[in-house]
mmCIF file of C-alpha atoms and ligand atoms in Angstrom:
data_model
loop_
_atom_site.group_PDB
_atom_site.id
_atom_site.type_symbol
_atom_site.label_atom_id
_atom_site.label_comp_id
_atom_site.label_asym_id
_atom_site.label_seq_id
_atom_site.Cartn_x
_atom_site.Cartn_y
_atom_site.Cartn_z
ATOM 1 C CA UNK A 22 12.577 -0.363 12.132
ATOM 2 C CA UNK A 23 11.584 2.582 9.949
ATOM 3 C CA UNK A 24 13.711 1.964 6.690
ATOM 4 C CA UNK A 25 15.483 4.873 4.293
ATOM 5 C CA UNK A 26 12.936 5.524 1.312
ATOM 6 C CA UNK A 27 16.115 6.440 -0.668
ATOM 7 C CA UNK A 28 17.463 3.008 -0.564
ATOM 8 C CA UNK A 29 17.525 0.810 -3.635
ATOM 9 C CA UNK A 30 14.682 -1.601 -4.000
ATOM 10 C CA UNK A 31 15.386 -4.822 -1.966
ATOM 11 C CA UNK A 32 13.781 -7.722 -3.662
ATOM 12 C CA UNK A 33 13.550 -9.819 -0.682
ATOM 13 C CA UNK A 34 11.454 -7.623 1.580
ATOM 14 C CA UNK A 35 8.227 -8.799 2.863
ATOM 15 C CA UNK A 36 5.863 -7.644 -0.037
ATOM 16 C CA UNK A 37 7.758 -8.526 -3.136
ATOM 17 C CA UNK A 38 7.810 -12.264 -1.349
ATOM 18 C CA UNK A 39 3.848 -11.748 -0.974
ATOM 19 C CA UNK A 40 3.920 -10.553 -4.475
ATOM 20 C CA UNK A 41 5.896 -13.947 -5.635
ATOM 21 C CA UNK A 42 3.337 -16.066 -3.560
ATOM 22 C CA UNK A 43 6.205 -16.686 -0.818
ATOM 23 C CA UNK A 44 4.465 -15.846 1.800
ATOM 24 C CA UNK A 45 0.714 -16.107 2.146
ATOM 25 C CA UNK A 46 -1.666 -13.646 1.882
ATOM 26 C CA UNK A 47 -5.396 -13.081 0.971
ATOM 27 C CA UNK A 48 -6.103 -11.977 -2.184
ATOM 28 C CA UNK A 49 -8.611 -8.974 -2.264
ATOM 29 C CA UNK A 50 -8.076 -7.755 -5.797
ATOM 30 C CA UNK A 51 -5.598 -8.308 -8.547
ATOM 31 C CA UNK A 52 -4.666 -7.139 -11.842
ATOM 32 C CA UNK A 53 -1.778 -6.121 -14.174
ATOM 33 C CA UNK A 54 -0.785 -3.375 -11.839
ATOM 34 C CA UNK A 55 -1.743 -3.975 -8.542
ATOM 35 C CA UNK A 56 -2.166 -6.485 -6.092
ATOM 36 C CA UNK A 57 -4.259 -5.974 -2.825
ATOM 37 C CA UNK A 58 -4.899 -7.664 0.694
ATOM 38 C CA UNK A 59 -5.651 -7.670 4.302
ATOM 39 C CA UNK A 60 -3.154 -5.966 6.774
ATOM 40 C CA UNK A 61 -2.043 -8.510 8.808
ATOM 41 C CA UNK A 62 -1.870 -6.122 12.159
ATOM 42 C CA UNK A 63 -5.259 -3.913 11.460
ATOM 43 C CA UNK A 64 -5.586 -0.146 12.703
ATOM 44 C CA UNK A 65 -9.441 -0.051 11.664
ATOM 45 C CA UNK A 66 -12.859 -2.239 11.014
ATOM 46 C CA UNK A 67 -11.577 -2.377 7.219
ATOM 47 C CA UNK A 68 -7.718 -2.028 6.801
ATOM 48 C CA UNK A 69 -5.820 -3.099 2.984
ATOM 49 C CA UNK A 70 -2.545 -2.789 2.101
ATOM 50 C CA UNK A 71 -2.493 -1.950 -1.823
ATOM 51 C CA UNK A 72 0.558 -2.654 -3.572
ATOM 52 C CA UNK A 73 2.045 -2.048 -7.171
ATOM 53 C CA UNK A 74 3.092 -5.361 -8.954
ATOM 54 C CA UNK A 75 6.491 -2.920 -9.735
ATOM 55 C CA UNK A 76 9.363 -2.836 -7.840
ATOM 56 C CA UNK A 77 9.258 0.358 -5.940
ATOM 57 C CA UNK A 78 10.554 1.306 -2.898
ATOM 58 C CA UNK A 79 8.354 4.268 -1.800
ATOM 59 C CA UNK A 80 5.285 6.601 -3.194
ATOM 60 C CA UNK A 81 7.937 9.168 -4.120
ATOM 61 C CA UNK A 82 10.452 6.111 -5.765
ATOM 62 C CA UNK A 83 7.098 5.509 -7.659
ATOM 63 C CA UNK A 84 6.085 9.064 -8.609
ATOM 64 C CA UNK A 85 9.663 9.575 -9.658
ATOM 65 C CA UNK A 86 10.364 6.893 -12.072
ATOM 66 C CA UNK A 87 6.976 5.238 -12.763
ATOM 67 C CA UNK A 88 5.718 4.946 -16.454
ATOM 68 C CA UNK A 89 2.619 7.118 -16.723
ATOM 69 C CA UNK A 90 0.514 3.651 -17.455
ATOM 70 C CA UNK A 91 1.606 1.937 -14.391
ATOM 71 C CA UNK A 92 0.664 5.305 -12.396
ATOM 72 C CA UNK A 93 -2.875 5.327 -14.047
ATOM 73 C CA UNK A 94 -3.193 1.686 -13.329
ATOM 74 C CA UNK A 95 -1.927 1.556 -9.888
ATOM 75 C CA UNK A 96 -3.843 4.345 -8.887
ATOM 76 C CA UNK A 97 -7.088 3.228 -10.686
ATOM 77 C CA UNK A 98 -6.572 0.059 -8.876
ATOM 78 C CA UNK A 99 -6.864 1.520 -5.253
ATOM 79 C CA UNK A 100 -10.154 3.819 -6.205
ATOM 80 C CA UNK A 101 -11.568 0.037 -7.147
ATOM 81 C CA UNK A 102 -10.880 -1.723 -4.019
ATOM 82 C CA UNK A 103 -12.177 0.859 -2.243
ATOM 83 C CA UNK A 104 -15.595 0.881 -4.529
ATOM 84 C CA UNK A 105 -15.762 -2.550 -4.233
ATOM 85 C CA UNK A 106 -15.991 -2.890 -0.355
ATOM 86 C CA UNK A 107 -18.649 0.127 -0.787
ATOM 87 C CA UNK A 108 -16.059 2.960 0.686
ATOM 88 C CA UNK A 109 -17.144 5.539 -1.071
ATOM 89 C CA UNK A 110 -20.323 7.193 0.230
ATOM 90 C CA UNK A 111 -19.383 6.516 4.344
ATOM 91 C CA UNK A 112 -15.518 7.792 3.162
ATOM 92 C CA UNK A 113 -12.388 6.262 3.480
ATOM 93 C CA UNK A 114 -8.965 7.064 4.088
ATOM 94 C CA UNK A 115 -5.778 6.476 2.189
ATOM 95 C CA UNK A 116 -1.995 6.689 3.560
ATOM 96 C CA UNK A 117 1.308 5.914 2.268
ATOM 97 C CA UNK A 118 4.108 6.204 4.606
ATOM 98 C CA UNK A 119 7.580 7.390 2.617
ATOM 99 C CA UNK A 120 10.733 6.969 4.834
ATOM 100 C CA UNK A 121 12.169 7.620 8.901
ATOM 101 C CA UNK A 122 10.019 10.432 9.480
ATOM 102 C CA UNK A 123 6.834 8.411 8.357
ATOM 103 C CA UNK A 124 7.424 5.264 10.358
ATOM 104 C CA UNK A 125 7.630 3.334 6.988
ATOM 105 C CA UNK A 126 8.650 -0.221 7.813
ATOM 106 C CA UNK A 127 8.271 -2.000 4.560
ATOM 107 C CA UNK A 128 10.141 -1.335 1.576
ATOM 108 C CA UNK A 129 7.895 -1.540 -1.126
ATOM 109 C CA UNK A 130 5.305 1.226 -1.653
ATOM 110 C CA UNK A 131 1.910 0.366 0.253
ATOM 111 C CA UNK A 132 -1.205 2.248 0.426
ATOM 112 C CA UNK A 133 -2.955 1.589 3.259
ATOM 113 C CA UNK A 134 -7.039 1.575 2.655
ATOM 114 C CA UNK A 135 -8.845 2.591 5.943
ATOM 115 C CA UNK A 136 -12.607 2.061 6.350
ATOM 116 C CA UNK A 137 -16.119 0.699 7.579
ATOM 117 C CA UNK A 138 -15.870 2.940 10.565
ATOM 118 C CA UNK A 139 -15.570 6.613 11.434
ATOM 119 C CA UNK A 140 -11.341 7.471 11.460
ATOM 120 C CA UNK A 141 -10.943 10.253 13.771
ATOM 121 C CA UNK A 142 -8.476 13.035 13.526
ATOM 122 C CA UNK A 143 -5.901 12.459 10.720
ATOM 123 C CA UNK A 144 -2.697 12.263 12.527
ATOM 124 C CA UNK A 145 -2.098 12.149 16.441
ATOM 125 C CA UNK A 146 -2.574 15.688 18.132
ATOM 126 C CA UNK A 147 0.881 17.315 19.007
HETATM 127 P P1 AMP B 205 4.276 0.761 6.938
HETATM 128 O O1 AMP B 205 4.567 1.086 8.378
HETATM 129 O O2 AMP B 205 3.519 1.845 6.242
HETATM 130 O O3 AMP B 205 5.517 0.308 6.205
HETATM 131 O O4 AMP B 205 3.245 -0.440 6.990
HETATM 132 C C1 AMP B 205 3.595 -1.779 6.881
HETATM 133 C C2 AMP B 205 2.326 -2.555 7.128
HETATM 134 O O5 AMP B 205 2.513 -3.878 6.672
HETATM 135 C C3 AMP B 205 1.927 -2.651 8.619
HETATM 136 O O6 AMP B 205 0.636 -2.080 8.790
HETATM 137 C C4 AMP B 205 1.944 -4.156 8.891
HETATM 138 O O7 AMP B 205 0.917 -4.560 9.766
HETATM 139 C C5 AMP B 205 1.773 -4.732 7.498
HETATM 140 N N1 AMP B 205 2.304 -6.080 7.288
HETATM 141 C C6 AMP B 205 3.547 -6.533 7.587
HETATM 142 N N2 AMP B 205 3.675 -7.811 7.208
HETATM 143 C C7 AMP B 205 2.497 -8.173 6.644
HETATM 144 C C8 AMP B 205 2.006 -9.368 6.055
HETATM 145 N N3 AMP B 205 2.754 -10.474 5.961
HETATM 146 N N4 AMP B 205 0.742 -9.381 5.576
HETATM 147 C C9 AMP B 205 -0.035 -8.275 5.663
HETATM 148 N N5 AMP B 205 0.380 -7.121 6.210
HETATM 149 C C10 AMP B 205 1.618 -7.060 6.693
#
């Protein structure tokens, strides 16, 4: 069920419990702002999920209220998992779904890393 990016943060969706080691998943990369791995249901060859170690509901919940550092380093964290897996010379794609109109499903902002193959056009044709 897409979810309301307005909501307040709900500490018991499925990425904060990832985030507290809950629920498994495989590390990719990790530091003091970010925390990346695998998506479990894969759209393309290469497909991360990269999430802020913050509590934020959305990309616009982030953008919004965010200290400047934890922008920088979230952000910064991203453009390194994707140079690490050797994205940036074939290209790569990034997407963050925000709310009902974007599908969003989880409550805690995601950016989805999509690569090792070429992506095709960047949203359905009408
Ligand atoms: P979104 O629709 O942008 O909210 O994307 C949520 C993404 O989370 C989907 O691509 C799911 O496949 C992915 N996902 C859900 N649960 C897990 C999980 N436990 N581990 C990894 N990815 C997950």
């Amino acid at each position: 069920m897409p979810i309301d990016a307005t909501q307040p943060y709900d500490d018991q969706n499925i990425f904060a419990k990832i985030l507290r080691g809950e629920i498994p998943s495989t590390k990719i990369f990790e530091d003091e702002w970010a925390y990346a791995f695998p998506d479990i249901n894969p759209q393309a060859e290469l497909h991360i999920l990269v999430i802020p170690k913050g509590a934020y509901v959305s990309w616009d919940d982030f953008s919004a209220k965010a200290p400047p550092e934890e922008i920088a380093g979230f952000i910064r964290a991203v453009g390194h998992v994707a140079r690490l897996h050797g994205l940036v010379e074939p290209g790569y794609r990034l997407l963050s779904n925000i709310g009902p109109h974007s599908g969003q499903e989880v409550p805690h902002l995601h950016v989805h890393l999509f690569g090792g193959q070429p992506l095709g056009p960047m949203i359905a044709r009408r």
